PDB file of C-alpha atoms in Angstrom:
ATOM      1  CA  MET A   1     154.585 -14.788 -87.923  1.00  0.00           C
ATOM      2  CA  GLN A   2     153.977 -12.988 -84.902  1.00  0.00           C
ATOM      3  CA  ASP A   3     157.764 -12.071 -84.427  1.00  0.00           C
ATOM      4  CA  ALA A   4     157.490 -11.110 -87.954  1.00  0.00           C
ATOM      5  CA  THR A   5     154.693  -8.128 -87.878  1.00  0.00           C
ATOM      6  CA  GLU A   6     156.396  -7.155 -84.529  1.00  0.00           C
ATOM      7  CA  ARG A   7     159.429  -6.395 -86.248  1.00  0.00           C
ATOM      8  CA  ILE A   8     157.419  -4.655 -89.047  1.00  0.00           C
ATOM      9  CA  HIS A   9     156.063  -2.807 -86.662  1.00  0.00           C
ATOM     10  CA  GLN A  10     158.988  -1.732 -84.758  1.00  0.00           C
ATOM     11  CA  ASP A  11     160.512  -0.749 -88.186  1.00  0.00           C
ATOM     12  CA  ILE A  12     157.520   1.729 -88.497  1.00  0.00           C
ATOM     13  CA  LEU A  13     158.174   3.262 -85.355  1.00  0.00           C
ATOM     14  CA  ASP A  14     161.561   3.719 -85.601  1.00  0.00           C
ATOM     15  CA  SER A  15     160.445   5.663 -88.920  1.00  0.00           C
ATOM     16  CA  PHE A  16     158.638   8.188 -87.281  1.00  0.00           C
ATOM     17  CA  ASP A  17     161.588   8.802 -84.815  1.00  0.00           C
ATOM     18  CA  GLU A  18     163.574   9.361 -88.185  1.00  0.00           C
ATOM     19  CA  GLU A  19     161.373  12.345 -88.631  1.00  0.00           C
ATOM     20  CA  LEU A  20     161.501  13.546 -85.044  1.00  0.00           C
ATOM     21  CA  GLU A  21     165.018  14.191 -84.783  1.00  0.00           C
ATOM     22  CA  LEU A  22     164.948  16.422 -87.791  1.00  0.00           C
ATOM     23  CA  GLU A  23     162.380  18.390 -85.687  1.00  0.00           C
ATOM     24  CA  LEU A  24     163.572  18.153 -82.238  1.00  0.00           C
ATOM     25  CA  ASP A  25     166.247  19.510 -80.335  1.00  0.00           C
ATOM     26  CA  ASP A  26     167.355  18.772 -76.589  1.00  0.00           C
ATOM     27  CA  ARG A  27     166.073  21.111 -75.154  1.00  0.00           C
ATOM     28  CA  GLU A  28     162.252  20.208 -76.762  1.00  0.00           C
ATOM     29  CA  LEU A  29     162.576  16.368 -74.848  1.00  0.00           C
ATOM     30  CA  ASP A  30     159.510  16.645 -72.353  1.00  0.00           C
ATOM     31  CA  ASP A  31     157.210  13.735 -72.322  1.00  0.00           C
ATOM     32  CA  ALA A  32     154.646  14.529 -74.151  1.00  0.00           C
ATOM     33  CA  THR A  33     156.981  15.065 -76.906  1.00  0.00           C
ATOM     34  CA  LEU A  34     157.886  11.328 -76.817  1.00  0.00           C
ATOM     35  CA  LEU A  35     154.423  10.232 -77.513  1.00  0.00           C
ATOM     36  CA  PRO A  36     152.193   8.777 -74.697  1.00  0.00           C
ATOM     37  CA  LYS A  37     149.753   8.212 -77.342  1.00  0.00           C
ATOM     38  CA  SER A  38     152.293   5.580 -79.572  1.00  0.00           C
ATOM     39  CA  GLY A  39     151.310   2.630 -77.219  1.00  0.00           C
ATOM     40  CA  ARG A  40     154.972   2.065 -75.572  1.00  0.00           C
ATOM     41  CA  SER A  41     155.552   1.132 -72.284  1.00  0.00           C
ATOM     42  CA  HIS A  42     157.740   3.343 -69.997  1.00  0.00           C
ATOM     43  CA  GLU A  43     160.807   1.658 -70.505  1.00  0.00           C
ATOM     44  CA  GLU A  44     160.792   2.248 -74.218  1.00  0.00           C
ATOM     45  CA  MET A  45     159.905   6.437 -73.657  1.00  0.00           C
ATOM     46  CA  LEU A  46     162.749   6.191 -71.145  1.00  0.00           C
ATOM     47  CA  ALA A  47     164.899   4.066 -74.001  1.00  0.00           C
ATOM     48  CA  ARG A  48     163.906   6.489 -76.547  1.00  0.00           C
ATOM     49  CA  ARG A  49     164.934   9.670 -74.384  1.00  0.00           C
ATOM     50  CA  LEU A  50     168.081   8.735 -73.690  1.00  0.00           C
ATOM     51  CA  TYR A  51     168.450   7.756 -77.489  1.00  0.00           C
ATOM     52  CA  PHE A  52     167.459  11.369 -78.270  1.00  0.00           C
ATOM     53  CA  ARG A  53     169.533  12.819 -75.515  1.00  0.00           C
ATOM     54  CA  GLU A  54     172.819  10.830 -76.483  1.00  0.00           C
ATOM     55  CA  LEU A  55     172.499  11.565 -80.508  1.00  0.00           C
ATOM     56  CA  PHE A  56     172.162  15.218 -80.128  1.00  0.00           C
ATOM     57  CA  ARG A  57     174.850  15.197 -77.604  1.00  0.00           C
ATOM     58  CA  MET A  58     177.140  13.658 -79.757  1.00  0.00           C
ATOM     59  CA  GLN A  59     175.832  15.469 -82.702  1.00  0.00           C
ATOM     60  CA  ALA A  60     177.180  18.823 -80.609  1.00  0.00           C
ATOM     61  CA  GLU A  61     180.416  16.824 -80.586  1.00  0.00           C
ATOM     62  CA  LEU A  62     180.739  16.086 -84.165  1.00  0.00           C
ATOM     63  CA  VAL A  63     180.301  19.910 -84.983  1.00  0.00           C
ATOM     64  CA  LYS A  64     183.327  20.557 -82.419  1.00  0.00           C
ATOM     65  CA  LEU A  65     185.167  17.794 -84.900  1.00  0.00           C
ATOM     66  CA  GLN A  66     184.053  19.482 -87.660  1.00  0.00           C
ATOM     67  CA  ASP A  67     185.957  22.373 -86.456  1.00  0.00           C
ATOM     68  CA  TRP A  68     188.939  21.031 -85.661  1.00  0.00           C
ATOM     69  CA  VAL A  69     189.220  19.734 -88.444  1.00  0.00           C
ATOM     70  CA  VAL A  70     188.581  22.299 -90.704  1.00  0.00           C
ATOM     71  CA  ALA A  71     191.361  24.460 -88.413  1.00  0.00           C
ATOM     72  CA  THR A  72     193.809  22.019 -88.447  1.00  0.00           C
ATOM     73  CA  GLY A  73     193.536  21.113 -92.261  1.00  0.00           C
ATOM     74  CA  HIS A  74     192.811  17.240 -91.312  1.00  0.00           C
ATOM     75  CA  LYS A  75     191.551  14.973 -93.997  1.00  0.00           C
ATOM     76  CA  VAL A  76     189.258  12.271 -93.211  1.00  0.00           C
ATOM     77  CA  VAL A  77     187.390   9.262 -95.275  1.00  0.00           C
ATOM     78  CA  ILE A  78     185.264   7.381 -93.882  1.00  0.00           C
ATOM     79  CA  LEU A  79     183.800   4.137 -95.551  1.00  0.00           C
ATOM     80  CA  PHE A  80     180.085   2.658 -94.884  1.00  0.00           C
ATOM     81  CA  GLU A  81     179.679  -1.102 -96.020  1.00  0.00           C
ATOM     82  CA  GLY A  82     177.143  -4.050 -94.997  1.00  0.00           C
ATOM     83  CA  ARG A  83     174.676  -5.719 -96.197  1.00  0.00           C
ATOM     84  CA  ASP A  84     171.452  -4.109 -98.030  1.00  0.00           C
ATOM     85  CA  ALA A  85     168.951  -2.382 -95.112  1.00  0.00           C
ATOM     86  CA  ALA A  86     171.522  -2.736 -92.667  1.00  0.00           C
ATOM     87  CA  GLY A  87     171.433   0.923 -91.360  1.00  0.00           C
ATOM     88  CA  LYS A  88     174.256   2.177 -93.050  1.00  0.00           C
ATOM     89  CA  GLY A  89     172.309   5.261 -94.698  1.00  0.00           C
ATOM     90  CA  GLY A  90     170.953   6.211 -91.118  1.00  0.00           C
ATOM     91  CA  VAL A  91     173.852   6.574 -89.489  1.00  0.00           C
ATOM     92  CA  ILE A  92     175.746   8.460 -92.323  1.00  0.00           C
ATOM     93  CA  LYS A  93     172.521  11.066 -92.113  1.00  0.00           C
ATOM     94  CA  ARG A  94     172.905  11.498 -88.557  1.00  0.00           C
ATOM     95  CA  ILE A  95     176.685  12.222 -89.207  1.00  0.00           C
ATOM     96  CA  ALA A  96     175.948  14.794 -91.429  1.00  0.00           C
ATOM     97  CA  GLN A  97     173.021  16.460 -90.325  1.00  0.00           C
ATOM     98  CA  ARG A  98     174.082  19.289 -88.323  1.00  0.00           C
ATOM     99  CA  LEU A  99     177.283  19.678 -89.889  1.00  0.00           C
ATOM    100  CA  ASN A 100     178.728  22.100 -92.602  1.00  0.00           C
ATOM    101  CA  PRO A 101     177.894  20.263 -96.162  1.00  0.00           C
ATOM    102  CA  ARG A 102     181.139  22.287 -97.337  1.00  0.00           C
ATOM    103  CA  VAL A 103     182.879  20.444 -94.638  1.00  0.00           C
ATOM    104  CA  CYS A 104     181.335  17.218 -94.440  1.00  0.00           C
ATOM    105  CA  ARG A 105     179.633  15.952 -97.621  1.00  0.00           C
ATOM    106  CA  VAL A 106     178.370  12.805 -98.673  1.00  0.00           C
ATOM    107  CA  ALA A 107     179.445  10.146-101.922  1.00  0.00           C
ATOM    108  CA  ALA A 108     177.031   7.998-103.013  1.00  0.00           C
ATOM    109  CA  LEU A 109     178.260   7.122-106.735  1.00  0.00           C
ATOM    110  CA  PRO A 110     175.755   5.228-109.160  1.00  0.00           C
ATOM    111  CA  ALA A 111     176.357   2.300-110.893  1.00  0.00           C
ATOM    112  CA  PRO A 112     179.981   3.107-113.070  1.00  0.00           C
ATOM    113  CA  SER A 113     178.783   4.430-116.744  1.00  0.00           C
ATOM    114  CA  ASP A 114     180.321   2.272-119.784  1.00  0.00           C
ATOM    115  CA  ARG A 115     183.218   4.729-119.578  1.00  0.00           C
ATOM    116  CA  GLU A 116     184.047   4.490-115.893  1.00  0.00           C
ATOM    117  CA  ARG A 117     184.550   0.330-116.411  1.00  0.00           C
ATOM    118  CA  SER A 118     187.207   1.166-118.934  1.00  0.00           C
ATOM    119  CA  GLN A 119     188.931   3.525-116.166  1.00  0.00           C
ATOM    120  CA  TRP A 120     191.300   2.321-113.350  1.00  0.00           C
ATOM    121  CA  TYR A 121     188.906   0.671-111.215  1.00  0.00           C
ATOM    122  CA  PHE A 122     190.021   3.309-108.227  1.00  0.00           C
ATOM    123  CA  GLN A 123     189.625   6.100-110.775  1.00  0.00           C
ATOM    124  CA  ARG A 124     185.969   7.304-110.313  1.00  0.00           C
ATOM    125  CA  TYR A 125     186.619   6.995-106.446  1.00  0.00           C
ATOM    126  CA  VAL A 126     189.505   9.245-106.292  1.00  0.00           C
ATOM    127  CA  CYS A 127     188.034  12.462-107.567  1.00  0.00           C
ATOM    128  CA  HIS A 128     185.791  12.584-104.141  1.00  0.00           C
ATOM    129  CA  LEU A 129     188.688  12.249-101.643  1.00  0.00           C
ATOM    130  CA  PRO A 130     188.687  14.992 -99.257  1.00  0.00           C
ATOM    131  CA  ALA A 131     191.198  18.186 -99.620  1.00  0.00           C
ATOM    132  CA  ALA A 132     192.628  19.656 -96.105  1.00  0.00           C
ATOM    133  CA  GLY A 133     190.003  20.359 -94.053  1.00  0.00           C
ATOM    134  CA  GLU A 134     187.194  18.267 -95.427  1.00  0.00           C
ATOM    135  CA  ILE A 135     185.381  14.860 -93.990  1.00  0.00           C
ATOM    136  CA  VAL A 136     183.962  12.494 -97.024  1.00  0.00           C
ATOM    137  CA  LEU A 137     181.547   9.938 -95.889  1.00  0.00           C
ATOM    138  CA  PHE A 138     181.237   7.008 -98.713  1.00  0.00           C
ATOM    139  CA  ASP A 139     178.039   5.306 -98.652  1.00  0.00           C
ATOM    140  CA  ARG A 140     179.337   2.131 -99.970  1.00  0.00           C
ATOM    141  CA  SER A 141     182.937   2.970-101.716  1.00  0.00           C
ATOM    142  CA  TRP A 142     185.483   0.748-103.990  1.00  0.00           C
ATOM    143  CA  TYR A 143     184.421  -2.302-101.498  1.00  0.00           C
ATOM    144  CA  ASN A 144     181.837  -2.694-104.398  1.00  0.00           C
ATOM    145  CA  ARG A 145     183.902  -5.186-106.290  1.00  0.00           C
ATOM    146  CA  ALA A 146     184.548  -7.526-102.899  1.00  0.00           C
ATOM    147  CA  GLY A 147     181.060  -7.678-102.699  1.00  0.00           C
ATOM    148  CA  VAL A 148     177.983  -6.898-104.908  1.00  0.00           C
ATOM    149  CA  GLU A 149     180.185  -7.066-108.315  1.00  0.00           C
ATOM    150  CA  ARG A 150     181.577 -10.561-107.354  1.00  0.00           C
ATOM    151  CA  VAL A 151     178.435 -11.864-106.048  1.00  0.00           C
ATOM    152  CA  MET A 152     176.333 -10.772-109.254  1.00  0.00           C
ATOM    153  CA  GLY A 153     179.346 -11.641-111.179  1.00  0.00           C
ATOM    154  CA  PHE A 154     179.917  -7.904-112.663  1.00  0.00           C
ATOM    155  CA  CYS A 155     183.653  -8.406-112.424  1.00  0.00           C
ATOM    156  CA  THR A 156     185.811 -11.118-113.836  1.00  0.00           C
ATOM    157  CA  ASP A 157     187.673 -13.616-111.568  1.00  0.00           C
ATOM    158  CA  GLU A 158     191.079 -11.494-112.467  1.00  0.00           C
ATOM    159  CA  GLU A 159     189.677  -8.711-112.023  1.00  0.00           C
ATOM    160  CA  TYR A 160     188.395  -9.627-108.747  1.00  0.00           C
ATOM    161  CA  ASP A 161     191.786 -10.998-107.381  1.00  0.00           C
ATOM    162  CA  GLU A 162     193.262  -7.680-108.480  1.00  0.00           C
ATOM    163  CA  PHE A 163     191.133  -6.037-106.486  1.00  0.00           C
ATOM    164  CA  PHE A 164     192.619  -7.428-103.757  1.00  0.00           C
ATOM    165  CA  GLN A 165     196.225  -7.204-104.667  1.00  0.00           C
ATOM    166  CA  SER A 166     195.643  -3.470-105.186  1.00  0.00           C
ATOM    167  CA  VAL A 167     193.433  -2.516-102.491  1.00  0.00           C
ATOM    168  CA  PRO A 168     195.825  -2.787 -99.447  1.00  0.00           C
ATOM    169  CA  GLU A 169     198.703  -0.564-101.532  1.00  0.00           C
ATOM    170  CA  PHE A 170     195.699   2.151-102.185  1.00  0.00           C
ATOM    171  CA  GLU A 171     194.563   2.397 -98.864  1.00  0.00           C
ATOM    172  CA  ARG A 172     198.281   2.654 -97.428  1.00  0.00           C
ATOM    173  CA  MET A 173     198.943   5.144-100.606  1.00  0.00           C
ATOM    174  CA  LEU A 174     196.063   7.510 -99.205  1.00  0.00           C
ATOM    175  CA  VAL A 175     197.252   7.272 -95.345  1.00  0.00           C
ATOM    176  CA  ARG A 176     200.776   7.589 -96.372  1.00  0.00           C
ATOM    177  CA  SER A 177     198.990  11.115 -98.161  1.00  0.00           C
ATOM    178  CA  GLY A 178     197.418  12.479 -95.164  1.00  0.00           C
ATOM    179  CA  ILE A 179     193.964  10.608 -95.019  1.00  0.00           C
ATOM    180  CA  GLN A 180     192.502   9.320 -92.442  1.00  0.00           C
ATOM    181  CA  LEU A 181     190.594   6.527 -93.436  1.00  0.00           C
ATOM    182  CA  ILE A 182     188.122   4.558 -91.543  1.00  0.00           C
ATOM    183  CA  LYS A 183     185.896   1.715 -92.213  1.00  0.00           C
ATOM    184  CA  TYR A 184     182.730   0.514 -91.121  1.00  0.00           C
ATOM    185  CA  TRP A 185     181.012  -2.867 -91.617  1.00  0.00           C
ATOM    186  CA  PHE A 186     177.540  -3.082 -90.789  1.00  0.00           C
ATOM    187  CA  SER A 187     176.183  -5.852 -89.200  1.00  0.00           C
ATOM    188  CA  ILE A 188     172.474  -7.626 -89.023  1.00  0.00           C
ATOM    189  CA  SER A 189     170.995 -10.997 -89.163  1.00  0.00           C
ATOM    190  CA  ASP A 190     169.199 -12.761 -91.857  1.00  0.00           C
ATOM    191  CA  GLU A 191     165.682 -12.139 -90.212  1.00  0.00           C
ATOM    192  CA  GLU A 192     166.444  -8.957 -89.665  1.00  0.00           C
ATOM    193  CA  GLN A 193     166.999  -7.902 -93.281  1.00  0.00           C
ATOM    194  CA  ASN A 194     163.826  -9.773 -93.899  1.00  0.00           C
ATOM    195  CA  ALA A 195     161.973  -7.799 -91.578  1.00  0.00           C
ATOM    196  CA  ARG A 196     163.163  -4.352 -93.062  1.00  0.00           C
ATOM    197  CA  PHE A 197     162.752  -5.290 -96.363  1.00  0.00           C
ATOM    198  CA  LEU A 198     159.051  -6.618 -95.846  1.00  0.00           C
ATOM    199  CA  SER A 199     158.681  -2.982 -93.834  1.00  0.00           C
ATOM    200  CA  ARG A 200     159.516  -1.100 -96.919  1.00  0.00           C
ATOM    201  CA  LEU A 201     157.244  -3.216 -99.057  1.00  0.00           C
ATOM    202  CA  GLN A 202     154.238  -1.873 -97.309  1.00  0.00           C
ATOM    203  CA  ASP A 203     155.677   1.116 -96.590  1.00  0.00           C
ATOM    204  CA  PRO A 204     155.039   3.598-100.066  1.00  0.00           C
ATOM    205  CA  LEU A 205     157.312   6.082 -98.846  1.00  0.00           C
ATOM    206  CA  LYS A 206     160.304   3.599 -98.752  1.00  0.00           C
ATOM    207  CA  GLN A 207     159.387   1.098-101.656  1.00  0.00           C
ATOM    208  CA  TRP A 208     162.051   3.010-103.933  1.00  0.00           C
ATOM    209  CA  LYS A 209     164.486   2.060-101.376  1.00  0.00           C
ATOM    210  CA  LEU A 210     164.305  -1.431-102.608  1.00  0.00           C
ATOM    211  CA  SER A 211     166.015  -2.168-105.899  1.00  0.00           C
ATOM    212  CA  PRO A 212     165.882  -5.182-107.884  1.00  0.00           C
ATOM    213  CA  MET A 213     169.391  -5.933-106.733  1.00  0.00           C
ATOM    214  CA  ASP A 214     168.472  -5.247-103.066  1.00  0.00           C
ATOM    215  CA  LEU A 215     165.906  -8.123-103.904  1.00  0.00           C
ATOM    216  CA  GLU A 216     168.097 -10.117-105.417  1.00  0.00           C
ATOM    217  CA  SER A 217     170.500 -10.286-102.396  1.00  0.00           C
ATOM    218  CA  ARG A 218     167.933 -11.947-100.256  1.00  0.00           C
ATOM    219  CA  ARG A 219     167.972 -14.818-102.505  1.00  0.00           C
ATOM    220  CA  ARG A 220     171.847 -14.581-102.152  1.00  0.00           C
ATOM    221  CA  TRP A 221     172.308 -14.462 -98.497  1.00  0.00           C
ATOM    222  CA  GLU A 222     174.812 -17.068 -98.161  1.00  0.00           C
ATOM    223  CA  GLU A 223     176.933 -15.598-100.823  1.00  0.00           C
ATOM    224  CA  TYR A 224     176.856 -12.308 -99.607  1.00  0.00           C
ATOM    225  CA  THR A 225     178.257 -13.540 -96.282  1.00  0.00           C
ATOM    226  CA  LYS A 226     180.839 -15.835 -97.773  1.00  0.00           C
ATOM    227  CA  ALA A 227     182.176 -12.655 -99.767  1.00  0.00           C
ATOM    228  CA  LYS A 228     182.194 -10.471 -96.581  1.00  0.00           C
ATOM    229  CA  GLU A 229     184.231 -13.106 -95.175  1.00  0.00           C
ATOM    230  CA  VAL A 230     186.807 -13.254 -97.808  1.00  0.00           C
ATOM    231  CA  MET A 231     186.853  -9.284 -97.416  1.00  0.00           C
ATOM    232  CA  LEU A 232     187.411  -8.619 -94.487  1.00  0.00           C
ATOM    233  CA  LEU A 233     190.134 -10.979 -94.353  1.00  0.00           C
ATOM    234  CA  ARG A 234     191.973 -10.074 -96.984  1.00  0.00           C
ATOM    235  CA  THR A 235     191.696  -6.191 -96.503  1.00  0.00           C
ATOM    236  CA  HIS A 236     192.048  -5.699 -92.693  1.00  0.00           C
ATOM    237  CA  ILE A 237     195.445  -4.084 -92.177  1.00  0.00           C
ATOM    238  CA  ASP A 238     197.031  -2.252 -89.878  1.00  0.00           C
ATOM    239  CA  GLU A 239     197.045   1.408 -91.590  1.00  0.00           C
ATOM    240  CA  ALA A 240     193.367   1.148 -92.155  1.00  0.00           C
ATOM    241  CA  ARG A 241     191.214  -2.088 -89.766  1.00  0.00           C
ATOM    242  CA  TRP A 242     187.848  -2.919 -90.533  1.00  0.00           C
ATOM    243  CA  TRP A 243     185.343  -1.836 -87.646  1.00  0.00           C
ATOM    244  CA  VAL A 244     182.416  -4.007 -87.447  1.00  0.00           C
ATOM    245  CA  VAL A 245     179.136  -2.290 -86.326  1.00  0.00           C
ATOM    246  CA  GLN A 246     176.213  -4.269 -84.814  1.00  0.00           C
ATOM    247  CA  GLY A 247     172.865  -2.887 -86.416  1.00  0.00           C
ATOM    248  CA  VAL A 248     170.190  -5.389 -85.556  1.00  0.00           C
ATOM    249  CA  ASP A 249     168.924  -2.468 -83.087  1.00  0.00           C
ATOM    250  CA  LYS A 250     169.245   0.830 -85.390  1.00  0.00           C
ATOM    251  CA  LYS A 251     169.325   3.114 -82.903  1.00  0.00           C
ATOM    252  CA  LYS A 252     172.030   1.490 -80.711  1.00  0.00           C
ATOM    253  CA  ALA A 253     173.809   1.176 -83.922  1.00  0.00           C
ATOM    254  CA  ARG A 254     173.888   4.995 -84.610  1.00  0.00           C
ATOM    255  CA  LEU A 255     175.297   5.818 -81.312  1.00  0.00           C
ATOM    256  CA  ASN A 256     177.974   2.908 -81.047  1.00  0.00           C
ATOM    257  CA  CYS A 257     179.117   4.129 -84.601  1.00  0.00           C
ATOM    258  CA  ILE A 258     178.975   7.955 -83.876  1.00  0.00           C
ATOM    259  CA  HIS A 259     180.699   7.163 -79.999  1.00  0.00           C
ATOM    260  CA  HIS A 260     183.447   5.169 -81.832  1.00  0.00           C
ATOM    261  CA  LEU A 261     183.904   7.930 -84.884  1.00  0.00           C
ATOM    262  CA  LEU A 262     184.686  10.025 -81.960  1.00  0.00           C
ATOM    263  CA  GLN A 263     187.270   8.118 -80.539  1.00  0.00           C
ATOM    264  CA  GLN A 264     189.273   7.715 -83.722  1.00  0.00           C
ATOM    265  CA  ILE A 265     189.897  11.339 -84.265  1.00  0.00           C
ATOM    266  CA  PRO A 266     192.208  13.411 -81.844  1.00  0.00           C
ATOM    267  CA  TYR A 267     190.166  16.504 -82.103  1.00  0.00           C
ATOM    268  CA  VAL A 268     189.904  19.012 -79.170  1.00  0.00           C
ATOM    269  CA  GLU A 269     187.298  22.275 -79.195  1.00  0.00           C
ATOM    270  CA  VAL A 270     188.704  24.979 -81.353  1.00  0.00           C
ATOM    271  CA  GLU A 271     187.750  28.316 -79.474  1.00  0.00           C
ATOM    272  CA  ARG A 272     185.497  30.356 -81.692  1.00  0.00           C
ATOM    273  CA  PRO A 273     185.822  34.134 -82.126  1.00  0.00           C
ATOM    274  CA  SER A 274     183.322  36.382 -80.856  1.00  0.00           C
ATOM    275  CA  ILE A 275     180.397  37.258 -83.228  1.00  0.00           C
ATOM    276  CA  THR A 276     179.033  40.785 -83.045  1.00  0.00           C
ATOM    277  CA  LEU A 277     175.750  41.104 -85.414  1.00  0.00           C
ATOM    278  CA  PRO A 278     176.544  44.520 -86.910  1.00  0.00           C
ATOM    279  CA  GLU A 279     173.665  47.332 -87.184  1.00  0.00           C
ATOM    280  CA  ARG A 280     171.891  47.308 -90.568  1.00  0.00           C
ATOM    281  CA  GLU A 281     172.559  50.377 -92.645  1.00  0.00           C
ATOM    282  CA  HIS A 282     169.350  52.751 -93.179  1.00  0.00           C
ATOM    283  CA  HIS A 283     169.603  55.121 -96.426  1.00  0.00           C
ATOM    284  CA  ASP A 284     166.879  57.519 -96.901  1.00  0.00           C
ATOM    285  CA  ASP A 285     167.024  57.389-100.783  1.00  0.00           C
ATOM    286  CA  TYR A 286     165.975  53.463-100.305  1.00  0.00           C
ATOM    287  CA  VAL A 287     162.687  52.419-100.795  1.00  0.00           C
ATOM    288  CA  ARG A 288     161.404  48.815-101.232  1.00  0.00           C
ATOM    289  CA  ARG A 289     159.653  47.866-104.324  1.00  0.00           C
ATOM    290  CA  PRO A 290     156.584  45.625-104.078  1.00  0.00           C
ATOM    291  CA  VAL A 291     156.963  42.215-105.321  1.00  0.00           C
ATOM    292  CA  PRO A 292     154.259  41.392-108.222  1.00  0.00           C
ATOM    293  CA  ASN A 293     151.042  39.325-107.221  1.00  0.00           C
ATOM    294  CA  GLU A 294     151.416  36.983-109.896  1.00  0.00           C
ATOM    295  CA  ILE A 295     154.613  35.813-108.506  1.00  0.00           C
ATOM    296  CA  ILE A 296     154.147  35.192-105.121  1.00  0.00           C
ATOM    297  CA  VAL A 297     153.320  31.277-103.823  1.00  0.00           C
ATOM    298  CA  PRO A 298     149.908  31.783-103.076  1.00  0.00           C
ATOM    299  CA  GLU A 299     149.587  30.866 -99.042  1.00  0.00           C
ATOM    300  CA  PHE A 300     147.387  27.429 -99.307  1.00  0.00           C
ATOM    301  CA  TYR A 301     148.386  26.587 -95.597  1.00  0.00           C
TER     302      TYR A 301
END
């Protein structure tokens, strides 16, 4: 019980860091920012400092990668798969956080509609594939069929078998078309998933993350494990291999995944043209009209 309580406490502190990341840059990392009032040890504070510095450093590299993708017309698809609460969303957020959403976008598809269920299985995913100079991050992907659909009985045995016949050729076709396909599986322990679920139950800002399907996944842990093992075995191909990210430590998982991703794409820094801010034009006949008071948002703060 003590161990579970400590895990929940650490998850809450990590949530605090998630919000802090959105407000900081590496020029602001001082000891006062790294919260002496939090009750963390000196070693924990140093670890947080390293985490923030490495995260911001690699996010700067991701910007360089983005510029190279645009300049060369490269096309990138990155799949993020794993158990519920494994940390996929956290990594996706940090990859996309400082990038241009017109270049790097996230595809997180809802459950298929009745019409989509009647389509070729991969059809609803194809429309989200990148054009030249784009990066697409799939927060879950066509591998839903090998995981949740299989375990929860949302597909037939025939559809499941057909998926494994089709997916290697589908991915080879994507690669032949010029798309670089990178696949990550986020792995966490039974105990860690349980702790993260308990933390979400106690946090009203995160309870929305626990769907009935997520709760059912706890009961069917072993079935999901078997499905994952079959999936990795049957879909690990030379053209699009799987990479497993150890996700029990959220911060290390984020850094390791982004570091690995940067090694997979042969980007170089693209020289940016110098930019000069033009002088604003002034016209004698221009008079700025006052904004009517009734449409101004009250300054409550």
